[in-house]
PDB file of C-alpha atoms in Angstrom:
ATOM      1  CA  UNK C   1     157.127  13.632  39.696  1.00 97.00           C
ATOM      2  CA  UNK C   2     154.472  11.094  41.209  1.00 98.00           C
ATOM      3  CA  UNK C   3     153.105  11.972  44.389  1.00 98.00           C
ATOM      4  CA  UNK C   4     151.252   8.725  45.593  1.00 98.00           C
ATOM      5  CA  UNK C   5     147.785   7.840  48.017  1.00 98.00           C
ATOM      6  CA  UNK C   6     145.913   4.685  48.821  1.00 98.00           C
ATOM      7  CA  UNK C   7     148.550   2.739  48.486  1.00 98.00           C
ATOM      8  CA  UNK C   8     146.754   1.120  51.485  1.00 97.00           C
ATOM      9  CA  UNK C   9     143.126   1.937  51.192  1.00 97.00           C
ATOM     10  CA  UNK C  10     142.798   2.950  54.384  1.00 96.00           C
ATOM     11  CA  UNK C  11     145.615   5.478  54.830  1.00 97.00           C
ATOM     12  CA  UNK C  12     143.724   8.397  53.575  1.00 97.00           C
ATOM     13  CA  UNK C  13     145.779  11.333  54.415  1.00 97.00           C
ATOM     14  CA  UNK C  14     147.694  11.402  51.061  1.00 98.00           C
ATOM     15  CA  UNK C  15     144.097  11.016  49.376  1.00 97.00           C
ATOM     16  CA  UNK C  16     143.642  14.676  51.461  1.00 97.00           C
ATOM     17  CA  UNK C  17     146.377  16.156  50.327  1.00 97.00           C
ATOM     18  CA  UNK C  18     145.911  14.651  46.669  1.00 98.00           C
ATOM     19  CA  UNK C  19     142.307  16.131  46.429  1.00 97.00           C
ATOM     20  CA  UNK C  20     143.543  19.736  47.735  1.00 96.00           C
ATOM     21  CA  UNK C  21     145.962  19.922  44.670  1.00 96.00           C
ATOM     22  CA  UNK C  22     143.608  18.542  42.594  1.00 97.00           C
ATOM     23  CA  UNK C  23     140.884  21.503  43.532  1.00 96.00           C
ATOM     24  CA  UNK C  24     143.480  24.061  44.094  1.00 94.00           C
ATOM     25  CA  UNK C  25     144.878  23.363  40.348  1.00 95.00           C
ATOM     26  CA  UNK C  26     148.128  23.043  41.516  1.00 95.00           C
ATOM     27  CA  UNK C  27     150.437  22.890  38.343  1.00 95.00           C
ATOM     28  CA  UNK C  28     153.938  22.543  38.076  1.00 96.00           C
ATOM     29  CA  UNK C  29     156.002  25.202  36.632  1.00 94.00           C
ATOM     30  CA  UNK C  30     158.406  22.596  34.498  1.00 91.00           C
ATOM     31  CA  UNK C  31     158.334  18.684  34.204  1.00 94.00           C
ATOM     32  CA  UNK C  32     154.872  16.802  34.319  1.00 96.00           C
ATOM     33  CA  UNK C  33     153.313  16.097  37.702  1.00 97.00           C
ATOM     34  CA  UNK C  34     150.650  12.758  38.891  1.00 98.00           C
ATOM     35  CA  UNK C  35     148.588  12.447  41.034  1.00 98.00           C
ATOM     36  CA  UNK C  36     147.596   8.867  41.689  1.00 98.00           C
ATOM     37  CA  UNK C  37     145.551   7.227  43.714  1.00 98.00           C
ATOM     38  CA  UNK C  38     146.760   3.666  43.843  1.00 98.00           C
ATOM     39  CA  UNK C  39     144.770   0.936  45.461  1.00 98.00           C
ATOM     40  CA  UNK C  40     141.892   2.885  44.636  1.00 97.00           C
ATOM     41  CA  UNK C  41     139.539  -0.506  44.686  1.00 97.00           C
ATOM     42  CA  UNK C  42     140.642  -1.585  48.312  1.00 97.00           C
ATOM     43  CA  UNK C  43     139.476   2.032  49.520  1.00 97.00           C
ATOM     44  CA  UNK C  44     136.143   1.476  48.270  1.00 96.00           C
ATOM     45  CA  UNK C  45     135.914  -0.719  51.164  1.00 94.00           C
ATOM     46  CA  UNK C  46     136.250   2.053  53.599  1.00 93.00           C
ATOM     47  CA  UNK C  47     134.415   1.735  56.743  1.00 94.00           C
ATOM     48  CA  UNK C  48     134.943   3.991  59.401  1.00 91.00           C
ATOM     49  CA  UNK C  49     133.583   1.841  62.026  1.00 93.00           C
ATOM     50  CA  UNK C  50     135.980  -1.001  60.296  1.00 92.00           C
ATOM     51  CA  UNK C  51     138.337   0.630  58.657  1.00 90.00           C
ATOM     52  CA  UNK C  52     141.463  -1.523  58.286  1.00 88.00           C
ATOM     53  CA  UNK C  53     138.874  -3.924  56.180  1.00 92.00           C
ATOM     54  CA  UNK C  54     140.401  -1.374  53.369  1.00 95.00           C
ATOM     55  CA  UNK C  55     144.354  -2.132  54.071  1.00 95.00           C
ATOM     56  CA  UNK C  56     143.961  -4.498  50.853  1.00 96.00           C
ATOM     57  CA  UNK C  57     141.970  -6.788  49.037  1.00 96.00           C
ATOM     58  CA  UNK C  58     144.038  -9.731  48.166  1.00 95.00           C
ATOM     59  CA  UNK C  59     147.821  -8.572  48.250  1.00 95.00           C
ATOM     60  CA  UNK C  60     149.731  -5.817  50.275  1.00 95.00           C
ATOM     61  CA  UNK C  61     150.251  -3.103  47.254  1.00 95.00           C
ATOM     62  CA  UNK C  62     153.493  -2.037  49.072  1.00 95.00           C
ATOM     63  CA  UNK C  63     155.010  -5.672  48.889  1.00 94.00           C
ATOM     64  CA  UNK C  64     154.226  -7.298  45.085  1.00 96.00           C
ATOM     65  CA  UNK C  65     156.670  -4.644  43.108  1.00 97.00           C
ATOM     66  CA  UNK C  66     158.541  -7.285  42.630  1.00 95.00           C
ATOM     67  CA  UNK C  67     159.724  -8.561  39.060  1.00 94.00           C
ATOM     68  CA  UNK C  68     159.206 -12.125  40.292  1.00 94.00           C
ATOM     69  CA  UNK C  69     155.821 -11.125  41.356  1.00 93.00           C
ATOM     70  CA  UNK C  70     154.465  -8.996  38.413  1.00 95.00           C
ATOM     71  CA  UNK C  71     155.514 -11.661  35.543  1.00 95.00           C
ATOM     72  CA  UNK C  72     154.274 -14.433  37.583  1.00 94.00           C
ATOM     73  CA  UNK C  73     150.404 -16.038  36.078  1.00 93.00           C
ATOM     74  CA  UNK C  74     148.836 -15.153  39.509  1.00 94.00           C
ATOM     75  CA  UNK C  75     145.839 -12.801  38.660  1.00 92.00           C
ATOM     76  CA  UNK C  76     144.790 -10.538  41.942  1.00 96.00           C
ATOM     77  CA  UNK C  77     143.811  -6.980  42.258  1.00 97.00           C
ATOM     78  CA  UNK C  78     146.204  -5.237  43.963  1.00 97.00           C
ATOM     79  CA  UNK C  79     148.431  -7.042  41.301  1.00 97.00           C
ATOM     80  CA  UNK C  80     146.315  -6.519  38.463  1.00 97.00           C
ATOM     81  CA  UNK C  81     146.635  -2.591  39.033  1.00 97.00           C
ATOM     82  CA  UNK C  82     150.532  -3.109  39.736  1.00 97.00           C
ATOM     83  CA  UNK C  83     150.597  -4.010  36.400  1.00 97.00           C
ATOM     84  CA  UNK C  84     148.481  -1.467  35.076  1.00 97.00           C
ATOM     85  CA  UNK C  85     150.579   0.953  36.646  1.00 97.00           C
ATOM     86  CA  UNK C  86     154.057  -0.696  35.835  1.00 97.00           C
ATOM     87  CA  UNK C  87     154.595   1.191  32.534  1.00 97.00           C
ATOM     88  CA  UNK C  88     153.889   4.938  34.582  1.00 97.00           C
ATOM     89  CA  UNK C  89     155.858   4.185  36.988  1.00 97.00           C
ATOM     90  CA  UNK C  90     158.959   3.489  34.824  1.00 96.00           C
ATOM     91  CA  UNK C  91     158.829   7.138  33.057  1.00 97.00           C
ATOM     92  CA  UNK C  92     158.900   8.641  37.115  1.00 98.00           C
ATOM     93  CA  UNK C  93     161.986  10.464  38.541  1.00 98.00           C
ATOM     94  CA  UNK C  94     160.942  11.797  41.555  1.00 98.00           C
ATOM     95  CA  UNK C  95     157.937   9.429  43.659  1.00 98.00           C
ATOM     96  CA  UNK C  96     156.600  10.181  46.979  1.00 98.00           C
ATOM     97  CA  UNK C  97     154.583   7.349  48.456  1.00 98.00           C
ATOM     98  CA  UNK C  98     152.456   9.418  51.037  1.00 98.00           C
ATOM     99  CA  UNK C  99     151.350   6.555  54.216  1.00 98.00           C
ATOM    100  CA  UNK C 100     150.379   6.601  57.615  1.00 97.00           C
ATOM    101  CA  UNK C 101     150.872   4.217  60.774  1.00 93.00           C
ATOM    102  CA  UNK C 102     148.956   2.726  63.356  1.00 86.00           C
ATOM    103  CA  UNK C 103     150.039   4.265  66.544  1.00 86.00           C
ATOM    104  CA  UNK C 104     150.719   7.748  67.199  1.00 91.00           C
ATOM    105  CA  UNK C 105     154.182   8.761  65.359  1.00 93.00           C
ATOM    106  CA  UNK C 106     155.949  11.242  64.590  1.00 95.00           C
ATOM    107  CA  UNK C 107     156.623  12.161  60.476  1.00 96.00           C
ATOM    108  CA  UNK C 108     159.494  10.627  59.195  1.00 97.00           C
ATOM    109  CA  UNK C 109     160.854   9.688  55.754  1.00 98.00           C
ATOM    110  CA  UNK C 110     161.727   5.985  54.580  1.00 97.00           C
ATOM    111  CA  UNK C 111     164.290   6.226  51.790  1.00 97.00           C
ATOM    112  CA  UNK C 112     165.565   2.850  51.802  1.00 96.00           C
ATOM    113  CA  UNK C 113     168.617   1.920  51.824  1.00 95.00           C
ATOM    114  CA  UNK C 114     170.896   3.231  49.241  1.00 96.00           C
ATOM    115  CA  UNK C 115     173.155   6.306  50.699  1.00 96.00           C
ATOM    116  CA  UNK C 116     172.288   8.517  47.753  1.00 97.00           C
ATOM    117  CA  UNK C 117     168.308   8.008  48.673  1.00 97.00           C
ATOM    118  CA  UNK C 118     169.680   8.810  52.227  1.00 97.00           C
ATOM    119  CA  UNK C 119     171.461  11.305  51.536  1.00 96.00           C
ATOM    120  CA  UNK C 120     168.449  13.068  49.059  1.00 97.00           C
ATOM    121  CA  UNK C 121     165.959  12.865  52.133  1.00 96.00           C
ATOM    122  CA  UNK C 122     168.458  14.316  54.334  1.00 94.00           C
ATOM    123  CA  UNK C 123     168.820  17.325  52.152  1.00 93.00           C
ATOM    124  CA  UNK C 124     164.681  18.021  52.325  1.00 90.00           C
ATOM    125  CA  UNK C 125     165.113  19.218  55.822  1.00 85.00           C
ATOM    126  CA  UNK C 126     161.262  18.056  56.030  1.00 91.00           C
ATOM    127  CA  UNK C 127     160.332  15.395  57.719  1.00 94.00           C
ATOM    128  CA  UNK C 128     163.871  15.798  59.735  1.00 93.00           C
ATOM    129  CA  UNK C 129     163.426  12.367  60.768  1.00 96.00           C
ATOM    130  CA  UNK C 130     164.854   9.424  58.322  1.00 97.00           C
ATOM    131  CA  UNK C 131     164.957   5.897  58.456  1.00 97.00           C
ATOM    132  CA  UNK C 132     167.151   4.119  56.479  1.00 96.00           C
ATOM    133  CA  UNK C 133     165.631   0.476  56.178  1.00 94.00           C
ATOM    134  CA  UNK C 134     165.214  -2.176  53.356  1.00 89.00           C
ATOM    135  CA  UNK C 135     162.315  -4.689  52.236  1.00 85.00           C
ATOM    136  CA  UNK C 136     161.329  -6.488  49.117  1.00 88.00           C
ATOM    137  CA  UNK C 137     158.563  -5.423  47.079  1.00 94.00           C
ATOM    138  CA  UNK C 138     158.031  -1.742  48.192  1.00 96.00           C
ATOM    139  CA  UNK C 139     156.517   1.151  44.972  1.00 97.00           C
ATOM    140  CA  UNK C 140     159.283   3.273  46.346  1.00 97.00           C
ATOM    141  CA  UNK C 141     162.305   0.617  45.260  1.00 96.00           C
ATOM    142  CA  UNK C 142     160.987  -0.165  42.170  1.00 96.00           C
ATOM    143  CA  UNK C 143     163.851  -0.859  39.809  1.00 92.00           C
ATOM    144  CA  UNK C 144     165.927   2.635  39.030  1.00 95.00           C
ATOM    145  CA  UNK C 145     163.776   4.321  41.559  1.00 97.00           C
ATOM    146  CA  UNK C 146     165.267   2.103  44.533  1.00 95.00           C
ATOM    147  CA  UNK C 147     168.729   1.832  42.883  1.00 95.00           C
ATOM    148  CA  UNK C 148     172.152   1.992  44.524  1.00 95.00           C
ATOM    149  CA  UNK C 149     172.882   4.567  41.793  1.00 95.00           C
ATOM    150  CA  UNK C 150     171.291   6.909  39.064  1.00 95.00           C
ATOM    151  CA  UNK C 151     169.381   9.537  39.635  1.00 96.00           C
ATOM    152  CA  UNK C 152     165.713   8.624  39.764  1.00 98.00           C
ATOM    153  CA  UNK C 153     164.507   8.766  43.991  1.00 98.00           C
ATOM    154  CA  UNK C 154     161.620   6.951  45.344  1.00 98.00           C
ATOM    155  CA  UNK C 155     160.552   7.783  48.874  1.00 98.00           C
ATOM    156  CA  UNK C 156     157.567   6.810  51.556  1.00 98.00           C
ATOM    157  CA  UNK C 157     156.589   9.240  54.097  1.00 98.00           C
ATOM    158  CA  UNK C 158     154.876   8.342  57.185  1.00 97.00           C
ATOM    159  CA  UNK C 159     153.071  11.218  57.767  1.00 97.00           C
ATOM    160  CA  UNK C 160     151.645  10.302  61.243  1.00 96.00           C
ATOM    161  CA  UNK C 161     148.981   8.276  63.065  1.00 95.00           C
ATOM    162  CA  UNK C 162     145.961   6.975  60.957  1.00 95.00           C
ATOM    163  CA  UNK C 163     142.806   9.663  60.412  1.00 94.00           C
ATOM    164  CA  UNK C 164     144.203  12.377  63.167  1.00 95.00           C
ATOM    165  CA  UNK C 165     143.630  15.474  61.148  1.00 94.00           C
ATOM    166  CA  UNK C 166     147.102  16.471  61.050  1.00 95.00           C
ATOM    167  CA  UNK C 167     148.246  13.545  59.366  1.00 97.00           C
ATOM    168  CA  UNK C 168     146.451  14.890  56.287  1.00 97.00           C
ATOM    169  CA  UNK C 169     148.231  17.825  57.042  1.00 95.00           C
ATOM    170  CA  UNK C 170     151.379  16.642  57.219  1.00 95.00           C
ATOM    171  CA  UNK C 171     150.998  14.579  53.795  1.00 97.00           C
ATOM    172  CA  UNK C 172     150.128  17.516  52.264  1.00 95.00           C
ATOM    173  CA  UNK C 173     153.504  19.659  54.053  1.00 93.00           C
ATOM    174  CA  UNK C 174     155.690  16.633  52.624  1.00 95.00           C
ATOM    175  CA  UNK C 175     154.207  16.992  49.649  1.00 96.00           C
ATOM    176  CA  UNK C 176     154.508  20.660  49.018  1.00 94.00           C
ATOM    177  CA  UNK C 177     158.354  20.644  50.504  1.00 92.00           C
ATOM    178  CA  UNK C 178     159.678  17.978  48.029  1.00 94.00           C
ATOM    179  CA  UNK C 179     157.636  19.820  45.016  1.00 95.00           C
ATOM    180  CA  UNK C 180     159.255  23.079  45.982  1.00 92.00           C
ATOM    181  CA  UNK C 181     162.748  21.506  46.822  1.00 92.00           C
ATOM    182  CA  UNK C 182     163.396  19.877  42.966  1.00 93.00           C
ATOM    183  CA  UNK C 183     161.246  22.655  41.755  1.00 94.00           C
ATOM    184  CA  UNK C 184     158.390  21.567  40.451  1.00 95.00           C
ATOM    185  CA  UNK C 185     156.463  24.401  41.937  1.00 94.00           C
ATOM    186  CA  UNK C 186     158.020  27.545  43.563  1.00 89.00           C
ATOM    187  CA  UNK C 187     158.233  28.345  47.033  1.00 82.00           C
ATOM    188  CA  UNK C 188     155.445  30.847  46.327  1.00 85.00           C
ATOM    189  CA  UNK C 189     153.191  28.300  45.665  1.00 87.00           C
ATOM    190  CA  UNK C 190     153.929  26.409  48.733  1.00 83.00           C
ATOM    191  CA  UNK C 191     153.776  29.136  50.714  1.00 82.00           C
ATOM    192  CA  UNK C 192     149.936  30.178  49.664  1.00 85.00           C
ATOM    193  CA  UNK C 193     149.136  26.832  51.666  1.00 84.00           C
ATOM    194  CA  UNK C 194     150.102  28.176  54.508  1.00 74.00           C
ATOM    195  CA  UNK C 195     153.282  25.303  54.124  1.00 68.00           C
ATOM    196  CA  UNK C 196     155.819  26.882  54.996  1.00 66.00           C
ATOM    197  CA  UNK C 197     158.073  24.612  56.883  1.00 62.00           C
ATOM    198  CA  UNK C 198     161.570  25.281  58.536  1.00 65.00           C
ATOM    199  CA  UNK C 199     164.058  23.399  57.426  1.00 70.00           C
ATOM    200  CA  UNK C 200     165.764  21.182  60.293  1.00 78.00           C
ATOM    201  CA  UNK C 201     168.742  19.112  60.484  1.00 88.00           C
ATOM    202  CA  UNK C 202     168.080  15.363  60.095  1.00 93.00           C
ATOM    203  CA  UNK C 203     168.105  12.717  62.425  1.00 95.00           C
ATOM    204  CA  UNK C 204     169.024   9.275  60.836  1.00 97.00           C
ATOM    205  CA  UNK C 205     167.739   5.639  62.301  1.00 97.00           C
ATOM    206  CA  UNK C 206     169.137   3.028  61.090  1.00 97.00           C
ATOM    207  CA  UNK C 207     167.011  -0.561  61.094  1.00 97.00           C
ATOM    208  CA  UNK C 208     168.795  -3.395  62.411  1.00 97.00           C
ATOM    209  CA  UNK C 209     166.713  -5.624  63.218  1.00 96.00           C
ATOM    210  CA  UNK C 210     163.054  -6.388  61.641  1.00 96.00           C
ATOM    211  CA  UNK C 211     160.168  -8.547  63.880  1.00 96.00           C
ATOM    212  CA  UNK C 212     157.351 -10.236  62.752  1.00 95.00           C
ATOM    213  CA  UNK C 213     154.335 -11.839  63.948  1.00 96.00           C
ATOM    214  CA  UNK C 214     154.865 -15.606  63.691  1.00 96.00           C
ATOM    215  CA  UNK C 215     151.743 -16.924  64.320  1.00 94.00           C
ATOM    216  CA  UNK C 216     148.365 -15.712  66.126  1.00 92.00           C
ATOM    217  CA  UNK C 217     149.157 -14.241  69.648  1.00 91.00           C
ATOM    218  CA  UNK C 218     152.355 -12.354  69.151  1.00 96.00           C
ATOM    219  CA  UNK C 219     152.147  -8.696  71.355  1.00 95.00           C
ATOM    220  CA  UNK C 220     154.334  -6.888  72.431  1.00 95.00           C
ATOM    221  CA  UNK C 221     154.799  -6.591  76.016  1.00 93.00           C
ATOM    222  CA  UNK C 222     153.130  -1.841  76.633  1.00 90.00           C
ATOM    223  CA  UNK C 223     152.256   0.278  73.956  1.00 90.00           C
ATOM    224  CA  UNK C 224     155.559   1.533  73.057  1.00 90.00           C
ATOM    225  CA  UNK C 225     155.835   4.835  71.777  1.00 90.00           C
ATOM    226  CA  UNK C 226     156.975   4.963  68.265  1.00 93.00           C
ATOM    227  CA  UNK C 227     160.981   6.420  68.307  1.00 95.00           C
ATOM    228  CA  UNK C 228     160.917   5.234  71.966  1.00 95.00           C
ATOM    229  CA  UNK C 229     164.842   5.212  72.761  1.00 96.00           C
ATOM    230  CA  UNK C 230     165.281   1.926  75.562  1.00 96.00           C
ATOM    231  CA  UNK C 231     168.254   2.601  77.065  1.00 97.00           C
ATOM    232  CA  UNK C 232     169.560  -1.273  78.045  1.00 97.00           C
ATOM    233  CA  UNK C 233     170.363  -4.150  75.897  1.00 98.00           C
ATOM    234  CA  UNK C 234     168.518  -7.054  76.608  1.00 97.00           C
ATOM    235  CA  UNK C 235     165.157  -5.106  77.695  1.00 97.00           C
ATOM    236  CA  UNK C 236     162.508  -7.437  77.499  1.00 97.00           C
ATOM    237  CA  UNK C 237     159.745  -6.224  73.960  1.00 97.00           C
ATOM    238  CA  UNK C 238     157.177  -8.829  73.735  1.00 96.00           C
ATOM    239  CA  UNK C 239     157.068 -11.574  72.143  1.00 96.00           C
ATOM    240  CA  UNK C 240     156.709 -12.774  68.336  1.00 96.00           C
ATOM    241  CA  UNK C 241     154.302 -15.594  68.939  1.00 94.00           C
ATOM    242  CA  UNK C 242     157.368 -18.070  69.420  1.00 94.00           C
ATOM    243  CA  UNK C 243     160.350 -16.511  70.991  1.00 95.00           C
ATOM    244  CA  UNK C 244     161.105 -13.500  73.157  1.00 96.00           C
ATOM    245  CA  UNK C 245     161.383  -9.850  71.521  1.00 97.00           C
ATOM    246  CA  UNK C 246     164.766  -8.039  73.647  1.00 97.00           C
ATOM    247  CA  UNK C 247     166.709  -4.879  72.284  1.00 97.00           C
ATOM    248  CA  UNK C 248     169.958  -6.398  70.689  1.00 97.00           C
ATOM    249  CA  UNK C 249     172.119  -3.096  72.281  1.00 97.00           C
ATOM    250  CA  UNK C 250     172.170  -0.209  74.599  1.00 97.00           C
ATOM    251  CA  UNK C 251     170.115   2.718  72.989  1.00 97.00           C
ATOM    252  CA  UNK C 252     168.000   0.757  70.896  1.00 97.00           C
ATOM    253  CA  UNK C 253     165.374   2.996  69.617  1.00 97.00           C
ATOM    254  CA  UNK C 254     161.688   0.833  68.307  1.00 97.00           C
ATOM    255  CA  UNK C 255     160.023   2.109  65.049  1.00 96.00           C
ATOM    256  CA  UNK C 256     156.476   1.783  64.012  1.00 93.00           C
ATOM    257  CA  UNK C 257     156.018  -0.787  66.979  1.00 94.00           C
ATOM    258  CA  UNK C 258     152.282  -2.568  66.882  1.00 92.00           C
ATOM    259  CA  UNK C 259     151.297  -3.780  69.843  1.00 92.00           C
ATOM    260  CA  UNK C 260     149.178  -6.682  68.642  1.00 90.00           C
ATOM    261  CA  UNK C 261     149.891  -7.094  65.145  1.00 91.00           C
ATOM    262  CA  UNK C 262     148.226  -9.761  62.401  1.00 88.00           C
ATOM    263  CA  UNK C 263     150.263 -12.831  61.401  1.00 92.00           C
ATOM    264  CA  UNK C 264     153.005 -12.374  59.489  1.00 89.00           C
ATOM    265  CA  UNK C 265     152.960  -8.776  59.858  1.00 89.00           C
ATOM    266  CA  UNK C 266     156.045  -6.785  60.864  1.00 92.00           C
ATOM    267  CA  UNK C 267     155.221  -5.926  64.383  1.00 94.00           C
ATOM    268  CA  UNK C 268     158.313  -4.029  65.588  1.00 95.00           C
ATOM    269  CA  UNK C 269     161.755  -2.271  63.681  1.00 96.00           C
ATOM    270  CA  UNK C 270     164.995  -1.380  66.072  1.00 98.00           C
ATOM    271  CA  UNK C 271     167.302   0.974  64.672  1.00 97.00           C
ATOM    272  CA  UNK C 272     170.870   2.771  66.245  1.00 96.00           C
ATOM    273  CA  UNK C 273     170.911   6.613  65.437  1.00 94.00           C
ATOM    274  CA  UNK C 274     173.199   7.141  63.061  1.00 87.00           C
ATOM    275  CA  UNK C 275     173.589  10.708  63.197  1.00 75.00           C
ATOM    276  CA  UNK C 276     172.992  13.182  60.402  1.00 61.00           C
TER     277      UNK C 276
END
């Protein structure tokens, strides 16, 4: 098992719950466990009166595991240290990609797409909330990690809004819950951190429909809440810098919506619940 921070330098709550295992000499009780802190370099930027200077340094790390990407000649560091890491990452069956967002949001796990990932972060009970999406490039998909079969699982938790204090909490909950569900450590263990967490029956989103910024000047219209339900089709989002944002159905529900995001960034997801 992996458990993964910094994959964006400045989502720090996994490097919380990272540290904690690190001083509490957390071990596992069968199978090897890492700890890895993965764009370590673009944290080094961290400034907490400018702290998103640390997202990354010259390529998103959650966006270049790519085959395409890693073989190509282009040097950078955030693909430099893909490649360092390329060979660990291949010998990992179980990876949790610990992140955070930018508005306030509930925790929720990001499996992918395949149903067996689905199905896998259903079965946690912790975060209850999954969203099955896809996207090129993520650590999570990497070859038989993001696979439509097999047995190897890569995940990403969102763990909550950026530096609130119970975002590193949660990172560390998520982490603790998968450890003790594949048994890597015993409930026991979880339990001395005060972790215990009630299992819940899931809620599934489904992305439909994926937004990006354009070009400079794309908003959206309020501050949505994040796993805001809009009730009518055709309610009127924002915009993406060129055309009008609208929910596609009745009981659209936005995820991870950024009110005023950077160019070419995804600024809004819409999924349909899809049950449990």
């Amino acid at each position: 098992m992996a458990l993964v921070a910094l994959t964006h330098g400045e989502e720090i709550c996994g490097s919380y719950a990272l540290d904690l295992l690190l001083r509490e000499r957390v071990r596992p009780r069968r199978g090897r466990l890492s700890l890895l802190f993965n764009n370590w370099r673009a944290h080094q930027r961290w400034d907490p009166f400018a702290p998103n200077r640390a997202f990354y340094i010259d390529h998103d790390m959650n966006r270049i595991w790519q085959q395409a990407h890693l073989d190509a000649a282009e040097a950078g560091v955030e693909l430099d240290r893909a490649r360092e890491l390329r060979p660990f990452i291949e010998t990992v069956d179980v990876l949790l990609d610990l992140h955070s967002t930018q508005q306030p949001s509930p925790p929720m796990t990001l499996p992918g797409w395949p149903p067996r990932k689905v199905a896998f972060a259903c079965a946690l009970g912790w975060p209850p909330l999954v969203i099955r999406d896809d996207g090129a490039g993520r650590l999570r998909d990497w070859r038989g990690l993001g696979a439509e079969d097999g047995t190897r699982v890569g995940l990403v938790v969102e763990c909550g809004q950026h530096w609130v204090a119970e975002t590193g909490a949660n990172a560390l909950r998520a982490a603790l819950h998968l450890m003790a569900h594949v048994g890597t450590i015993d409930a026991g263990t979880a339990h001395a951190f005060g972790m215990s967490v009630p299992v819940a029956p899931p809620r599934v989103l489904t992305v439909t429909h994926t937004f990006r910024a354009r070009c400079a000047g794309a908003e959206l219209e309020s501050v949505w809440p994040d796993i805001v339900e809009i009730a009518e089709a055709g309610t009127y989002l924002g915009h993406d810098g060129v055309g009008e944002i609208r929910t596609p159905y009745p009981a659209a529900v936005l995820v991870m919506p950024v009110t005023r995001p950077r160019p070419g960034a995804v600024m809004l997801r819409i999924a349909r619940d899809t049950g449990s």
